[in-house]
Short mmCIF file of C-alpha atoms in Angstrom, two decimals:
data_model
loop_
_atom_site.label_atom_id
_atom_site.label_comp_id
_atom_site.label_asym_id
_atom_site.label_seq_id
_atom_site.Cartn_x
_atom_site.Cartn_y
_atom_site.Cartn_z
CA MET A 1 -2.86 -14.48 -15.53
CA ASN A 2 -2.50 -17.56 -17.73
CA ARG A 3 -1.38 -21.09 -17.01
CA THR A 4 1.01 -22.91 -19.30
CA ARG A 5 3.66 -25.62 -19.21
CA GLY A 6 7.34 -24.81 -18.89
CA GLU A 7 10.10 -26.51 -20.89
CA ASP A 8 10.37 -29.15 -18.17
CA GLY A 9 6.61 -29.80 -18.27
CA ALA A 10 5.93 -28.07 -14.94
CA THR A 11 2.90 -25.82 -14.61
CA VAL A 12 3.83 -22.16 -14.97
CA LEU A 13 1.71 -19.10 -14.27
CA VAL A 14 2.12 -16.14 -16.59
CA ILE A 15 1.16 -12.97 -14.75
CA ALA A 16 1.48 -9.66 -16.60
CA GLY A 17 3.83 -11.28 -19.08
CA ARG A 18 6.14 -12.73 -16.43
CA SER A 19 6.42 -16.50 -15.90
CA ILE A 20 6.48 -18.01 -12.43
CA ASP A 21 6.31 -21.69 -11.55
CA ILE A 22 3.67 -22.95 -9.14
CA ASP A 23 6.21 -23.80 -6.43
CA THR A 24 7.66 -20.27 -6.51
CA ALA A 25 4.15 -18.78 -6.48
CA THR A 26 3.27 -20.95 -3.48
CA ALA A 27 6.47 -20.00 -1.65
CA THR A 28 5.78 -16.34 -2.36
CA ALA A 29 2.27 -16.70 -0.98
CA HIS A 30 3.63 -18.43 2.13
CA GLY A 31 6.12 -15.58 2.53
CA TYR A 32 3.39 -12.95 2.47
CA PRO A 33 3.06 -11.26 5.87
CA ALA A 34 0.44 -13.20 7.84
CA VAL A 35 -0.47 -10.05 9.77
CA THR A 36 -1.72 -8.45 6.53
CA VAL A 37 -4.03 -11.35 5.77
CA ALA A 38 -5.18 -11.59 9.39
CA ARG A 39 -5.85 -7.88 9.83
CA TYR A 40 -6.84 -6.75 6.32
CA ASP A 41 -8.53 -9.69 4.61
CA LEU A 42 -9.94 -12.02 7.24
CA PRO A 43 -12.15 -9.67 9.28
CA GLY A 44 -14.53 -9.51 6.31
CA PRO A 45 -16.55 -6.65 4.83
CA GLY A 46 -18.27 -5.44 8.00
CA ALA A 47 -21.51 -3.48 7.75
CA LEU A 48 -22.85 -3.53 4.21
CA LYS A 49 -23.72 0.15 3.81
CA GLU A 50 -21.10 2.06 5.76
CA ILE A 51 -17.39 2.51 6.18
CA THR A 52 -15.95 2.64 9.68
CA ALA A 53 -12.77 4.06 11.15
CA ASP A 54 -11.67 0.50 11.99
CA GLU A 55 -12.03 -0.52 8.34
CA ILE A 56 -9.95 2.45 7.20
CA ALA A 57 -7.33 1.48 9.81
CA ARG A 58 -7.28 -2.01 8.26
CA THR A 59 -6.31 -0.51 4.89
CA HIS A 60 -3.06 0.68 6.45
CA LYS A 61 -1.97 -2.99 6.42
CA VAL A 62 -1.84 -2.69 2.61
CA ARG A 63 -0.14 0.71 2.77
CA SER A 64 -3.12 2.90 1.92
CA ARG A 65 -1.69 5.95 3.72
CA ILE A 66 -5.23 7.26 4.28
CA SER A 67 -5.02 10.31 6.54
CA HIS A 68 -7.43 11.26 9.34
CA ALA A 69 -9.07 13.88 7.10
CA GLN A 70 -9.43 11.31 4.30
CA LEU A 71 -10.84 8.80 6.79
CA ASP A 72 -13.54 11.32 7.70
CA TRP A 73 -14.24 11.91 4.00
CA PHE A 74 -14.62 8.16 3.31
CA ILE A 75 -17.04 7.77 6.23
CA ARG A 76 -19.15 10.77 5.14
CA THR A 77 -19.14 9.79 1.47
CA ALA A 78 -20.18 6.21 2.25
CA VAL A 79 -23.43 7.36 3.86
CA ASP A 80 -25.20 7.94 0.54
CA ALA A 81 -23.16 5.58 -1.64
CA PRO A 82 -25.14 3.19 -3.88
CA TRP A 83 -24.09 0.10 -1.90
CA ALA A 84 -27.20 -1.91 -2.78
CA ALA A 85 -26.30 -1.71 -6.46
CA ALA A 86 -23.26 -3.93 -5.84
CA PRO A 87 -24.25 -6.87 -3.62
CA ILE A 88 -21.69 -8.14 -1.10
CA GLU A 89 -21.55 -11.54 -2.81
CA ALA A 90 -20.98 -10.06 -6.30
CA GLN A 91 -17.99 -11.39 -8.18
CA LEU A 92 -15.91 -9.58 -10.78
CA VAL A 93 -16.31 -12.42 -13.28
CA GLU A 94 -20.07 -11.78 -13.21
CA ALA A 95 -19.64 -8.10 -14.13
CA ASP A 96 -19.89 -8.09 -17.92
CA PRO A 97 -19.11 -4.60 -19.29
CA ASN A 98 -21.02 -5.47 -22.47
CA ILE A 99 -24.38 -5.76 -20.70
CA SER A 100 -25.76 -2.30 -20.08
CA GLY A 101 -27.38 -1.55 -16.74
CA GLU A 102 -26.19 -4.70 -15.05
CA LEU A 103 -23.55 -5.47 -12.40
CA TYR A 104 -20.60 -3.86 -14.20
CA ASP A 105 -22.43 -0.54 -14.57
CA ARG A 106 -23.64 -0.70 -10.97
CA ALA A 107 -20.14 -1.44 -9.67
CA GLU A 108 -18.80 1.40 -11.77
CA ALA A 109 -21.46 3.70 -10.26
CA LEU A 110 -20.32 2.74 -6.75
CA TYR A 111 -16.69 3.36 -7.67
CA ASP A 112 -17.57 6.66 -9.39
CA HIS A 113 -19.52 7.79 -6.31
CA PHE A 114 -16.19 7.91 -4.47
CA ARG A 115 -13.96 8.91 -7.38
CA ALA A 116 -16.07 11.87 -8.54
CA ALA A 117 -16.11 13.47 -5.09
CA ALA A 118 -12.58 12.49 -4.07
CA PRO A 119 -10.49 15.16 -2.41
CA ARG A 120 -6.90 15.79 -3.38
CA HIS A 121 -4.63 12.78 -2.82
CA VAL A 122 -7.49 10.26 -2.80
CA GLY A 123 -7.11 8.31 -6.00
CA VAL A 124 -7.64 4.90 -7.52
CA ALA A 125 -5.38 3.07 -5.05
CA LYS A 126 -7.02 4.36 -1.87
CA ILE A 127 -10.53 3.97 -3.22
CA SER A 128 -9.85 0.43 -4.47
CA LYS A 129 -8.31 -0.61 -1.13
CA VAL A 130 -11.43 0.58 0.70
CA LEU A 131 -13.93 -0.85 -1.80
CA HIS A 132 -12.04 -4.16 -1.84
CA LEU A 133 -12.74 -4.46 1.88
CA LYS A 134 -16.45 -3.81 1.35
CA ARG A 135 -16.92 -5.88 -1.83
CA PRO A 136 -13.86 -8.18 -2.00
CA GLY A 137 -15.08 -10.32 -4.89
CA LEU A 138 -15.93 -7.32 -7.06
CA PHE A 139 -13.21 -4.70 -6.54
CA PRO A 140 -9.56 -5.66 -7.00
CA ILE A 141 -6.86 -3.62 -5.30
CA LEU A 142 -5.45 -1.32 -7.95
CA ASP A 143 -2.44 0.36 -6.42
CA SER A 144 0.41 1.93 -8.37
CA LYS A 145 2.40 -1.31 -8.57
CA VAL A 146 -0.50 -3.27 -10.02
CA ARG A 147 -1.39 -0.50 -12.46
CA TRP A 148 2.24 -0.14 -13.59
CA VAL A 149 2.53 -3.85 -14.32
CA ARG A 150 -0.79 -3.85 -16.17
CA SER A 151 0.19 -0.82 -18.24
CA ARG A 152 3.28 -2.64 -19.46
CA TRP A 153 1.29 -5.39 -21.17
CA ARG A 154 -2.24 -4.17 -21.78
CA ARG A 155 -3.83 -0.96 -22.95
CA ARG A 156 -5.84 0.91 -20.36
CA SER A 157 -9.53 0.28 -20.33
CA SER A 158 -12.14 2.91 -19.62
CA TRP A 159 -12.23 1.45 -16.14
CA ALA A 160 -9.79 -0.93 -14.53
CA LEU A 161 -12.43 -3.58 -13.85
CA SER A 162 -12.63 -4.60 -17.50
CA ALA A 163 -9.03 -5.77 -17.66
CA SER A 164 -9.11 -7.26 -14.17
CA ARG A 165 -12.34 -9.11 -14.99
CA GLY A 166 -10.70 -10.68 -18.04
CA ASP A 167 -7.78 -11.84 -15.93
CA ALA A 168 -10.11 -13.28 -13.31
CA MET A 169 -12.16 -15.16 -15.90
CA ALA A 170 -9.08 -16.51 -17.67
CA GLU A 171 -7.58 -18.18 -14.65
CA GLU A 172 -10.12 -18.54 -11.89
CA SER A 173 -9.35 -22.26 -11.59
CA THR A 174 -5.57 -21.78 -11.52
CA LEU A 175 -5.80 -19.28 -8.71
CA GLY A 176 -8.12 -21.58 -6.80
CA SER A 177 -5.75 -24.52 -7.10
CA THR A 178 -2.80 -22.34 -6.06
CA VAL A 179 -4.71 -21.08 -3.02
CA ASN A 180 -5.66 -24.64 -2.12
CA LYS A 181 -2.01 -25.69 -2.41
CA CYS A 182 -0.99 -22.80 -0.14
CA ALA A 183 -3.52 -23.89 2.48
CA VAL A 184 -1.82 -27.27 2.84
#
């Protein structure tokens, strides 16, 4: 996401190569279903080292389509996940992929713990929706729509965090000001 000025001088966000003015972005945010924010985002990350059935149920608000069998798998797999490697307060902008053994590698290890053992039909989208709940500042939601848009304007990285981290670093202040405007 980048911020620029339109022909009329108004601030414009450029997200995945598409321009959108601040007022349209704000209206879109206001049009977002409040129930999703209230039931998916606001309850917070819950227990730091486990995944619960209630948390998996929350992911249905963002269309995770996690089945009962997959729910059981997530709960079992979370028991020995390397949660401590990725602190709850960790932020994606702090995860530099160029520094070996630090936050990026530890976050990747947490992601890989789930991805490597994933049963059929548990992919990037479902894992990212669950990990986003547990570590919201570190794991972006990477569903098929987001990945499709990203693939149209940027080459794939070895792991999706690299590209997302760059976006987050580039426009952290723009997003913050947009969120603040939406709160008014």
